[in-house]
Amino acid sequence: MHRTTIFQTVLLTAVVAASVTAGTRSTAQAPGAPLSHWALQRGQDSLPKVYTDSQATAGQAVWTKTCSECHETSDVTGTDFRTKWVGQNLFSLYETIRTTMPDGDPGTLPVEDYAATVAYILKLNGLPAGEARLTTDSVALSAITFRLPAGSGGASSTR
């Protein structure tokens, strides 16, 4: 066999293997790992625990220092906010905040402060804290759907 043929065979095998195993990744997650959009849409009861209490506390400090100049906490817990963001992935929320806030000087906070602020918003909306910090990784955040706990005045946890 020529080297080109061997390379093509190996590449094709790798692509097929990745395709076959890709469908099983979202069902076999480590304990405490964020649930993917796929898993949430399958009707699993538990909400993802994607931030820590300490991260939400840091987010509250950022909120108090920076965000509260223009926003009330009801701005991120009210019906308008929930209607817009419930069902969206967390990367969309994170990226919107990161690229538009603070008003007049967007994108100037450290990325950790933006993640902490999102963690605080999740806490304000009744989502449980966990062991892992909310990441700033776009792929990981895109795989997490913003949902509300059952009985929180919004979407149910099995939506």
XYZ file of N, CA and C in Angstrom:
477
model
N 0.838 -1.187 0.000
C 0.000 0.000 0.000
C 0.877 1.242 0.000
N 0.420 2.233 -0.666
C 1.125 3.496 -0.655
C 0.877 4.219 0.668
N 1.760 5.120 1.006
C 1.611 5.903 2.229
C 0.320 6.719 2.207
N -0.018 7.246 1.045
C -1.230 8.039 0.920
C -2.456 7.195 1.235
N -2.501 5.985 0.732
C -3.634 5.094 0.967
C -3.712 4.720 2.446
N -2.591 4.447 3.065
C -2.565 4.118 4.495
C -3.060 5.311 5.298
N -2.571 6.474 4.984
C -2.995 7.687 5.679
C -4.501 7.895 5.531
N -5.021 7.741 4.321
C -6.455 7.928 4.088
C -7.269 6.892 4.859
N -6.787 5.663 4.915
C -7.485 4.611 5.647
C -7.508 4.915 7.144
N -6.382 5.327 7.678
C -6.298 5.674 9.097
C -7.208 6.863 9.397
N -7.182 7.877 8.553
C -8.018 9.065 8.741
C -9.497 8.692 8.690
N -9.886 7.903 7.723
C -11.280 7.477 7.599
C -11.705 6.674 8.825
N -10.851 5.795 9.308
C -11.148 5.002 10.501
C -11.344 5.903 11.718
N -10.498 6.893 11.851
C -10.613 7.827 12.974
C -11.918 8.617 12.908
N -12.288 9.075 11.730
C -13.533 9.834 11.563
C -14.737 8.961 11.889
N -14.739 7.735 11.407
C -15.848 6.818 11.683
C -15.922 6.527 13.178
N -14.789 6.263 13.800
C -14.771 5.985 15.240
C -15.287 7.177 16.030
N -14.871 8.371 15.657
C -15.342 9.580 16.343
C -16.839 9.765 16.155
N -17.334 9.481 14.976
C -18.766 9.607 14.700
C -19.578 8.615 15.516
N -19.080 7.415 15.619
C -19.792 6.378 16.354
C -19.829 6.694 17.838
N -18.717 7.159 18.397
C -18.664 7.426 19.833
C -19.222 8.780 20.205
N -19.366 9.705 19.293
C -19.854 11.050 19.618
C -21.254 11.012 20.196
N -22.093 10.144 19.731
C -23.469 10.075 20.213
C -23.588 9.572 21.635
N -22.547 8.948 22.167
C -22.641 8.407 23.520
C -22.007 9.315 24.555
N -21.293 10.307 24.163
C -20.603 11.161 25.116
C -21.539 11.913 26.039
N -22.651 12.422 25.539
C -23.521 13.228 26.369
C -24.318 12.392 27.366
N -24.333 11.088 27.234
C -25.085 10.263 28.172
C -24.202 9.683 29.266
N -22.915 9.776 29.143
C -22.010 9.180 30.124
C -21.118 10.259 30.705
N -21.733 11.166 31.435
C -20.966 12.265 31.992
C -20.541 11.951 33.415
N -19.445 12.544 33.803
C -18.940 12.356 35.155
C -19.891 13.003 36.155
N -19.973 12.479 37.380
C -20.832 13.092 38.387
C -20.449 14.559 38.586
N -21.442 15.415 38.656
C -21.198 16.841 38.874
C -20.877 17.604 37.608
N -20.697 16.905 36.484
C -20.402 17.591 35.226
C -21.667 18.261 34.728
N -21.523 19.388 34.035
C -22.711 20.053 33.533
C -23.450 19.173 32.533
N -24.770 19.193 32.621
C -25.564 18.441 31.667
C -25.575 19.177 30.348
N -25.499 18.438 29.296
C -25.522 19.063 27.983
C -26.944 19.425 27.598
N -27.073 20.255 26.593
C -28.375 20.623 26.062
C -29.143 19.365 25.690
N -28.473 18.403 25.078
C -29.109 17.161 24.673
C -29.687 16.441 25.880
N -28.918 16.327 26.940
C -29.383 15.610 28.124
C -30.576 16.323 28.755
N -30.545 17.633 28.800
C -31.649 18.376 29.384
C -32.912 18.218 28.550
N -32.782 18.206 27.260
C -33.947 18.056 26.406
C -34.523 16.653 26.481
N -33.761 15.702 26.981
C -34.249 14.330 27.131
C -35.111 14.215 28.383
N -35.264 15.312 29.144
C -36.173 15.323 30.279
C -35.562 14.889 31.597
N -34.277 15.003 31.749
C -33.670 14.648 33.019
C -34.073 15.665 34.074
N -34.352 15.192 35.288
C -34.874 16.048 36.344
C -33.844 16.993 36.937
N -32.620 16.562 37.063
C -31.641 17.373 37.768
C -31.171 18.541 36.905
N -30.937 19.650 37.575
C -30.405 20.826 36.903
C -28.889 20.776 36.977
N -28.219 21.314 35.984
C -26.755 21.291 36.020
C -26.233 22.173 37.146
N -25.196 21.716 37.777
C -24.520 22.476 38.834
C -23.216 22.955 38.222
N -23.244 24.148 37.647
C -22.140 24.590 36.798
C -21.324 25.736 37.390
N -21.598 26.094 38.633
C -20.825 27.148 39.286
C -20.656 26.788 40.752
N -19.740 27.463 41.420
C -19.535 27.223 42.847
C -20.126 28.379 43.657
N -20.364 28.119 44.930
C -20.853 29.182 45.817
C -19.856 30.341 45.870
N -18.568 30.011 45.941
C -17.564 31.077 46.024
C -17.535 31.905 44.738
N -17.782 31.268 43.606
C -17.824 31.997 42.342
C -19.042 32.936 42.319
N -20.186 32.457 42.801
C -21.376 33.309 42.857
C -21.170 34.473 43.832
N -20.469 34.219 44.928
C -20.168 35.286 45.878
C -19.271 36.339 45.224
N -18.288 35.894 44.457
C -17.436 36.832 43.715
C -18.270 37.600 42.696
N -19.221 36.916 42.068
C -20.110 37.573 41.114
C -20.985 38.616 41.767
N -21.406 38.335 42.990
C -22.205 39.320 43.727
C -21.383 40.581 43.993
N -20.100 40.409 44.290
C -19.226 41.576 44.513
C -19.066 42.380 43.222
N -18.904 41.686 42.081
C -18.803 42.374 40.792
C -20.120 43.101 40.514
N -21.227 42.426 40.771
C -22.539 43.022 40.549
C -22.689 44.307 41.367
N -22.346 44.221 42.655
C -22.496 45.369 43.547
C -21.615 46.525 43.099
N -20.385 46.221 42.711
C -19.434 47.261 42.327
C -19.713 47.837 40.942
N -20.101 46.997 39.997
C -20.175 47.422 38.598
C -21.591 47.439 38.039
N -22.285 46.348 38.192
C -23.578 46.176 37.508
C -24.707 46.962 38.160
N -24.662 47.073 39.486
C -25.776 47.702 40.193
C -25.896 49.201 39.911
N -24.888 49.780 39.266
C -24.997 51.186 38.873
C -26.140 51.377 37.873
N -26.405 50.360 37.053
C -27.439 50.454 36.011
C -28.558 49.428 36.168
N -28.322 48.342 36.912
C -29.271 47.234 36.968
C -29.703 46.924 38.388
N -30.940 46.458 38.494
C -31.484 45.899 39.730
C -31.416 44.378 39.575
N -31.402 43.648 40.672
C -31.381 42.192 40.543
C -32.636 41.681 39.834
N -33.730 42.419 39.938
C -34.949 41.998 39.233
C -34.766 42.036 37.715
N -33.764 42.787 37.243
C -33.482 42.820 35.804
C -32.986 41.469 35.293
N -32.435 40.651 36.173
C -31.913 39.344 35.758
C -32.691 38.181 36.362
N -33.833 38.492 36.971
C -34.679 37.435 37.520
C -36.141 37.587 37.096
N -36.457 38.692 36.473
C -37.840 38.966 36.105
C -38.291 38.232 34.856
N -39.559 38.418 34.540
C -40.190 37.741 33.407
C -39.507 38.053 32.091
N -39.165 39.313 31.847
C -38.522 39.671 30.577
C -37.197 38.937 30.406
N -36.388 38.929 31.466
C -35.098 38.244 31.414
C -35.301 36.749 31.164
N -36.192 36.163 31.926
C -36.425 34.724 31.809
C -36.984 34.353 30.444
N -37.871 35.161 29.932
C -38.427 34.894 28.602
C -37.333 34.907 27.542
N -36.404 35.834 27.686
C -35.326 35.948 26.702
C -34.287 34.837 26.839
N -33.924 34.459 28.061
C -32.762 33.607 28.257
C -33.040 32.141 28.567
N -34.163 31.821 29.176
C -34.447 30.406 29.469
C -34.530 29.650 28.150
N -33.804 28.573 28.070
C -33.735 27.771 26.858
C -32.542 28.109 25.983
N -31.879 29.214 26.283
C -30.682 29.598 25.531
C -29.455 28.964 26.196
N -28.375 28.847 25.439
C -27.167 28.296 26.060
C -26.451 29.379 26.865
N -25.681 28.942 27.851
C -25.008 29.889 28.737
C -23.932 30.700 28.038
N -23.387 30.182 26.949
C -22.399 30.976 26.227
C -23.042 32.243 25.671
N -24.256 32.148 25.176
C -24.947 33.329 24.650
C -25.117 34.384 25.734
N -25.517 33.970 26.926
C -25.672 34.905 28.034
C -24.323 35.495 28.435
N -23.345 34.625 28.638
C -21.995 35.067 29.010
C -21.434 36.044 27.977
N -21.534 35.691 26.715
C -20.943 36.508 25.649
C -21.669 37.843 25.501
N -22.967 37.844 25.693
C -23.716 39.101 25.644
C -23.264 40.031 26.760
N -23.131 39.490 27.948
C -22.681 40.311 29.076
C -21.246 40.769 28.844
N -20.393 39.859 28.404
C -18.974 40.194 28.215
C -18.764 41.259 27.134
N -19.571 41.219 26.096
C -19.342 42.144 24.978
C -20.155 43.434 25.058
N -21.055 43.528 26.035
C -21.869 44.741 26.137
C -21.777 45.446 27.487
N -21.125 44.832 28.455
C -21.059 45.400 29.800
C -19.617 45.558 30.261
N -19.320 46.486 31.110
C -20.238 47.526 31.581
C -20.544 48.540 30.481
N -21.692 49.142 30.620
C -22.146 50.120 29.638
C -21.091 51.219 29.478
N -20.753 51.513 28.268
C -19.757 52.552 27.989
C -18.326 52.055 27.992
N -18.097 50.850 28.489
C -16.741 50.305 28.547
C -16.783 48.772 28.491
N -17.506 48.225 27.503
C -17.697 46.775 27.469
C -16.411 45.994 27.262
N -16.394 44.811 27.860
C -15.272 43.899 27.679
C -14.048 44.224 28.504
N -14.159 45.161 29.429
C -12.975 45.588 30.172
C -12.738 44.821 31.475
N -13.689 44.040 31.886
C -13.496 43.255 33.105
C -12.732 41.974 32.769
N -12.057 41.397 33.748
C -11.427 40.093 33.514
C -12.496 39.048 33.191
N -12.163 38.082 32.349
C -13.141 37.061 31.963
C -13.684 36.320 33.184
N -12.880 36.161 34.218
C -13.341 35.503 35.439
C -14.462 36.293 36.097
N -14.408 37.632 36.008
C -15.476 38.465 36.579
C -16.779 38.286 35.810
N -16.681 38.149 34.493
C -17.890 37.902 33.702
C -18.477 36.542 34.053
N -17.642 35.529 34.191
C -18.130 34.198 34.561
C -18.745 34.227 35.955
N -18.114 34.936 36.870
C -18.645 35.045 38.231
C -19.993 35.759 38.228
N -20.134 36.756 37.384
C -21.406 37.469 37.284
C -22.501 36.543 36.772
N -22.183 35.733 35.769
C -23.165 34.759 35.272
C -23.504 33.764 36.382
N -22.502 33.329 37.141
C -22.752 32.416 38.263
C -23.715 33.061 39.267
N -23.519 34.326 39.557
C -24.404 35.043 40.479
C -25.821 35.122 39.907
N -25.946 35.359 38.623
C -27.260 35.399 37.975
C -27.940 34.027 38.071
N -27.176 32.968 37.881
C -27.737 31.619 38.021
C -28.229 31.391 39.445
N -27.445 31.833 40.407
C -27.838 31.690 41.813
C -29.100 32.498 42.097
N -29.169 33.719 41.602
C -30.363 34.546 41.797
C -31.607 33.880 41.223
N -31.422 33.084 40.192
C -32.540 32.399 39.556
C -32.819 31.023 40.158
N -32.145 30.710 41.261
C -32.435 29.488 41.996
C -31.737 28.238 41.522
N -30.751 28.381 40.630
C -30.013 27.205 40.194
C -28.997 26.813 41.258
N -28.821 25.529 41.480
C -27.941 25.077 42.560
C -26.457 25.211 42.211
N -25.676 25.475 43.245
C -24.217 25.515 43.097
C -23.691 24.089 43.147
N -22.484 23.930 42.626
C -21.851 22.619 42.632
C -20.396 22.721 43.024
N -19.622 21.761 42.587
C -18.205 21.683 42.920
C -17.306 22.319 41.869
N -17.800 22.443 40.636
C -16.979 22.952 39.533
C -17.323 24.411 39.248
N -16.288 25.194 38.985
C -16.479 26.603 38.640
C -17.061 26.724 37.238
N -17.860 27.757 37.023
C -18.364 28.045 35.693
C -17.177 28.411 34.817
N -17.079 27.763 33.714
C -15.959 27.959 32.806
C -16.202 29.164 31.905
N -15.165 29.605 31.237
C -15.304 30.645 30.211
C -15.107 30.043 28.822
N -15.003 28.735 28.755
C -14.806 28.033 27.494
C -16.095 28.070 26.671
N -16.012 28.589 25.452
C -17.202 28.775 24.621
C -17.902 27.458 24.284
N -17.133 26.418 24.025
C -17.732 25.130 23.673
C -18.478 24.549 24.877
N -17.847 24.572 26.037
C -18.484 24.033 27.242
C -19.729 24.834 27.605
N -19.644 26.164 27.545
C -20.803 26.999 27.867
C -21.924 26.825 26.854
N -21.575 26.586 25.607
C -22.593 26.388 24.574
C -23.372 25.098 24.789
N -22.787 24.155 25.495
C -23.439 22.868 25.734
C -24.377 22.896 26.938
N -24.448 24.027 27.639
C -25.279 24.132 28.840
C -26.454 25.057 28.552
N -27.652 24.549 28.741
C -28.857 25.325 28.515
C -29.299 25.972 29.821
N -29.616 27.256 29.755
C -30.110 27.988 30.923
C -31.545 27.546 31.194
N -31.740 26.930 32.342
C -33.064 26.460 32.745
C -33.326 26.891 34.159
N -34.575 26.809 34.552
C -34.984 27.200 35.894
C -35.463 25.985 36.667
N -35.313 26.037 37.997
C -35.852 24.946 38.807
C -37.376 24.922 38.715
N -37.965 23.772 38.923
C -39.420 23.652 38.926
C -39.989 24.569 40.007
N -41.104 25.209 39.697
C -41.762 26.079 40.663
C -41.126 27.438 40.817
N -40.239 27.828 39.904
C -39.560 29.116 40.030
C -40.242 30.201 39.210
N -41.429 29.941 38.737
C -42.148 30.957 37.978
C -41.770 30.996 36.513
N -41.045 29.997 36.062
C -40.622 29.951 34.662
C -40.757 28.549 34.134
N -39.790 28.167 33.326
C -39.813 26.826 32.730
C -39.604 25.769 33.782
N -40.212 24.643 33.609
C -40.018 23.550 34.539
C -38.688 22.856 34.272
N -38.264 22.042 35.210
C -36.967 21.378 35.053
C -37.024 20.220 34.067
N -38.199 19.889 33.557
C -38.254 18.788 32.602
C -38.547 19.280 31.191
N -38.439 20.523 30.973
C -38.700 21.111 29.668
C -37.666 20.727 28.667
